[in-house]
C-alpha atoms as a PDB file:
ATOM      1  CA  MET A   1     -35.812  -9.809   4.433  1.00  0.00           C
ATOM      2  CA  ARG A   2     -33.188 -11.335   6.756  1.00  0.00           C
ATOM      3  CA  ALA A   3     -29.625 -11.980   5.621  1.00  0.00           C
ATOM      4  CA  ILE A   4     -28.443 -15.583   5.760  1.00  0.00           C
ATOM      5  CA  PRO A   5     -25.469 -16.005   8.116  1.00  0.00           C
ATOM      6  CA  LEU A   6     -22.195 -16.791   6.354  1.00  0.00           C
ATOM      7  CA  THR A   7     -21.690 -20.033   8.305  1.00  0.00           C
ATOM      8  CA  LEU A   8     -25.092 -21.295   7.196  1.00  0.00           C
ATOM      9  CA  MET A   9     -24.321 -20.400   3.581  1.00  0.00           C
ATOM     10  CA  LEU A  10     -21.018 -22.296   3.778  1.00  0.00           C
ATOM     11  CA  ALA A  11     -22.688 -25.332   5.337  1.00  0.00           C
ATOM     12  CA  LEU A  12     -25.354 -25.367   2.642  1.00  0.00           C
ATOM     13  CA  SER A  13     -22.815 -25.035  -0.158  1.00  0.00           C
ATOM     14  CA  VAL A  14     -20.796 -27.958   1.231  1.00  0.00           C
ATOM     15  CA  ALA A  15     -23.919 -30.087   1.577  1.00  0.00           C
ATOM     16  CA  LEU A  16     -25.176 -29.281  -1.911  1.00  0.00           C
ATOM     17  CA  CYS A  17     -21.933 -29.639  -3.837  1.00  0.00           C
ATOM     18  CA  GLY A  18     -20.823 -32.895  -2.282  1.00  0.00           C
ATOM     19  CA  CYS A  19     -17.613 -31.391  -1.005  1.00  0.00           C
ATOM     20  CA  GLY A  20     -15.825 -33.515   1.512  1.00  0.00           C
ATOM     21  CA  GLU A  21     -16.440 -36.706  -0.445  1.00  0.00           C
ATOM     22  CA  LYS A  22     -13.418 -38.834  -1.125  1.00  0.00           C
ATOM     23  CA  ALA A  23     -11.565 -37.833  -4.237  1.00  0.00           C
ATOM     24  CA  ALA A  24     -11.633 -40.282  -7.114  1.00  0.00           C
ATOM     25  CA  PRO A  25      -8.486 -42.345  -7.586  1.00  0.00           C
ATOM     26  CA  PRO A  26      -6.143 -41.393 -10.407  1.00  0.00           C
ATOM     27  CA  ALA A  27      -7.893 -42.016 -13.700  1.00  0.00           C
ATOM     28  CA  THR A  28      -5.102 -43.748 -15.577  1.00  0.00           C
ATOM     29  CA  THR A  29      -2.636 -46.455 -14.787  1.00  0.00           C
ATOM     30  CA  HIS A  30      -0.022 -43.811 -15.448  1.00  0.00           C
ATOM     31  CA  ASN A  31      -0.254 -40.158 -16.401  1.00  0.00           C
ATOM     32  CA  ALA A  32       1.569 -40.322 -19.699  1.00  0.00           C
ATOM     33  CA  THR A  33       0.968 -38.509 -22.931  1.00  0.00           C
ATOM     34  CA  PRO A  34       2.404 -39.250 -26.352  1.00  0.00           C
ATOM     35  CA  SER A  35       5.810 -37.662 -26.927  1.00  0.00           C
ATOM     36  CA  ASP A  36       4.727 -36.276 -30.310  1.00  0.00           C
ATOM     37  CA  PRO A  37       3.002 -32.926 -29.612  1.00  0.00           C
ATOM     38  CA  ALA A  38       0.362 -33.427 -32.322  1.00  0.00           C
ATOM     39  CA  LEU A  39      -0.532 -36.903 -31.007  1.00  0.00           C
ATOM     40  CA  ALA A  40      -0.523 -35.580 -27.436  1.00  0.00           C
ATOM     41  CA  GLN A  41      -3.080 -32.956 -28.444  1.00  0.00           C
ATOM     42  CA  ILE A  42      -5.286 -35.530 -30.182  1.00  0.00           C
ATOM     43  CA  TYR A  43      -5.019 -37.859 -27.176  1.00  0.00           C
ATOM     44  CA  ALA A  44      -6.001 -35.052 -24.799  1.00  0.00           C
ATOM     45  CA  ASN A  45      -8.931 -33.926 -26.966  1.00  0.00           C
ATOM     46  CA  SER A  46     -10.278 -37.257 -28.185  1.00  0.00           C
ATOM     47  CA  CYS A  47      -8.975 -40.341 -26.361  1.00  0.00           C
ATOM     48  CA  GLN A  48      -8.263 -39.360 -22.778  1.00  0.00           C
ATOM     49  CA  LEU A  49     -11.877 -38.748 -21.798  1.00  0.00           C
ATOM     50  CA  CYS A  50     -12.673 -42.463 -22.026  1.00  0.00           C
ATOM     51  CA  HIS A  51      -9.277 -44.155 -21.885  1.00  0.00           C
ATOM     52  CA  ALA A  52      -8.305 -42.363 -18.664  1.00  0.00           C
ATOM     53  CA  ASN A  53     -11.646 -42.863 -16.929  1.00  0.00           C
ATOM     54  CA  PRO A  54     -12.347 -46.244 -15.307  1.00  0.00           C
ATOM     55  CA  ALA A  55     -16.085 -45.511 -15.308  1.00  0.00           C
ATOM     56  CA  ALA A  56     -16.092 -45.399 -19.125  1.00  0.00           C
ATOM     57  CA  ASN A  57     -15.324 -49.133 -19.337  1.00  0.00           C
ATOM     58  CA  ALA A  58     -12.741 -48.489 -22.052  1.00  0.00           C
ATOM     59  CA  PRO A  59      -9.296 -50.067 -21.717  1.00  0.00           C
ATOM     60  CA  LEU A  60      -7.198 -47.607 -19.734  1.00  0.00           C
ATOM     61  CA  THR A  61      -4.092 -46.069 -21.180  1.00  0.00           C
ATOM     62  CA  GLY A  62      -1.081 -48.110 -20.173  1.00  0.00           C
ATOM     63  CA  ASP A  63      -3.084 -51.085 -18.877  1.00  0.00           C
ATOM     64  CA  ARG A  64      -1.347 -53.828 -20.859  1.00  0.00           C
ATOM     65  CA  LYS A  65      -3.532 -56.548 -19.353  1.00  0.00           C
ATOM     66  CA  ALA A  66      -6.713 -54.833 -20.560  1.00  0.00           C
ATOM     67  CA  TRP A  67      -5.254 -54.194 -24.003  1.00  0.00           C
ATOM     68  CA  GLU A  68      -3.765 -57.667 -24.542  1.00  0.00           C
ATOM     69  CA  PRO A  69      -6.951 -59.424 -25.794  1.00  0.00           C
ATOM     70  CA  ARG A  70      -7.651 -56.467 -28.059  1.00  0.00           C
ATOM     71  CA  LEU A  71      -4.143 -56.522 -29.492  1.00  0.00           C
ATOM     72  CA  ARG A  72      -4.534 -60.224 -30.288  1.00  0.00           C
ATOM     73  CA  GLN A  73      -7.361 -59.249 -32.655  1.00  0.00           C
ATOM     74  CA  GLY A  74      -4.791 -57.462 -34.790  1.00  0.00           C
ATOM     75  CA  ALA A  75      -4.114 -53.921 -35.879  1.00  0.00           C
ATOM     76  CA  ASP A  76      -6.650 -54.094 -38.724  1.00  0.00           C
ATOM     77  CA  THR A  77      -9.495 -54.940 -36.325  1.00  0.00           C
ATOM     78  CA  LEU A  78      -8.447 -52.259 -33.831  1.00  0.00           C
ATOM     79  CA  LEU A  79      -8.228 -49.728 -36.632  1.00  0.00           C
ATOM     80  CA  ASP A  80     -11.684 -50.755 -37.868  1.00  0.00           C
ATOM     81  CA  HIS A  81     -13.090 -50.322 -34.342  1.00  0.00           C
ATOM     82  CA  ALA A  82     -11.502 -46.883 -34.056  1.00  0.00           C
ATOM     83  CA  ILE A  83     -12.849 -45.732 -37.420  1.00  0.00           C
ATOM     84  CA  ASN A  84     -16.312 -47.325 -37.364  1.00  0.00           C
ATOM     85  CA  GLY A  85     -16.928 -47.414 -33.620  1.00  0.00           C
ATOM     86  CA  TYR A  86     -17.352 -50.473 -31.447  1.00  0.00           C
ATOM     87  CA  ASN A  87     -19.515 -51.064 -28.386  1.00  0.00           C
ATOM     88  CA  GLY A  88     -19.440 -47.727 -26.549  1.00  0.00           C
ATOM     89  CA  MET A  89     -16.663 -46.216 -28.663  1.00  0.00           C
ATOM     90  CA  PRO A  90     -17.979 -43.608 -31.075  1.00  0.00           C
ATOM     91  CA  PRO A  91     -16.981 -43.758 -34.739  1.00  0.00           C
ATOM     92  CA  MET A  92     -13.658 -42.030 -35.348  1.00  0.00           C
ATOM     93  CA  GLY A  93     -13.091 -42.004 -31.578  1.00  0.00           C
ATOM     94  CA  GLN A  94     -14.185 -38.353 -31.546  1.00  0.00           C
ATOM     95  CA  CYS A  95     -11.319 -37.486 -33.907  1.00  0.00           C
ATOM     96  CA  VAL A  96     -12.796 -36.899 -37.347  1.00  0.00           C
ATOM     97  CA  GLU A  97      -9.539 -35.486 -38.670  1.00  0.00           C
ATOM     98  CA  CYS A  98      -7.318 -38.410 -37.574  1.00  0.00           C
ATOM     99  CA  SER A  99      -5.518 -40.460 -40.188  1.00  0.00           C
ATOM    100  CA  GLU A 100      -5.211 -44.249 -40.039  1.00  0.00           C
ATOM    101  CA  GLU A 101      -1.556 -43.814 -39.098  1.00  0.00           C
ATOM    102  CA  GLN A 102      -2.469 -41.530 -36.197  1.00  0.00           C
ATOM    103  CA  PHE A 103      -5.106 -43.986 -34.961  1.00  0.00           C
ATOM    104  CA  LEU A 104      -2.548 -46.807 -35.013  1.00  0.00           C
ATOM    105  CA  GLN A 105       0.004 -44.665 -33.177  1.00  0.00           C
ATOM    106  CA  LEU A 106      -2.572 -43.664 -30.547  1.00  0.00           C
ATOM    107  CA  ILE A 107      -3.749 -47.241 -30.069  1.00  0.00           C
ATOM    108  CA  GLY A 108      -0.132 -48.337 -29.682  1.00  0.00           C
ATOM    109  CA  PHE A 109       0.483 -45.567 -27.175  1.00  0.00           C
ATOM    110  CA  MET A 110      -2.600 -46.428 -25.110  1.00  0.00           C
ATOM    111  CA  ALA A 111      -1.798 -50.142 -25.250  1.00  0.00           C
ATOM    112  CA  ASP A 112       1.796 -49.327 -24.237  1.00  0.00           C
ATOM    113  CA  GLN A 113       2.970 -51.372 -27.229  1.00  0.00           C
ATOM    114  CA  PRO A 114       3.650 -50.044 -30.721  1.00  0.00           C
ATOM    115  CA  LEU A 115       1.470 -51.449 -33.474  1.00  0.00           C
ATOM    116  CA  PRO A 116       2.725 -52.329 -36.932  1.00  0.00           C
ATOM    117  CA  GLN A 117       1.672 -49.748 -39.520  1.00  0.00           C
END
């Protein structure tokens, strides 16, 4: 059996993995995390996947324009959507241990506007 030349192996790996494609733009409107360490951990584990990814069609963290119509619905409606799910958002926003207060704080953080609690 013949050995495959290293240059051919490199060329094949580049072709197969899609390397060289343009990198995706930054995922969020800003790369912020909540100042509270516990909320920052919840955001990183539960919220960031969708709210920092334009392809997810969720309002991006810090995008006040995208959050404005949602905020007009009121904190109770946003809390209900977070707990029960809404459109593509899963129930509990992938945070089964989150309290209502934490959800409101996280929504306020992502909307870049604190919500009344």
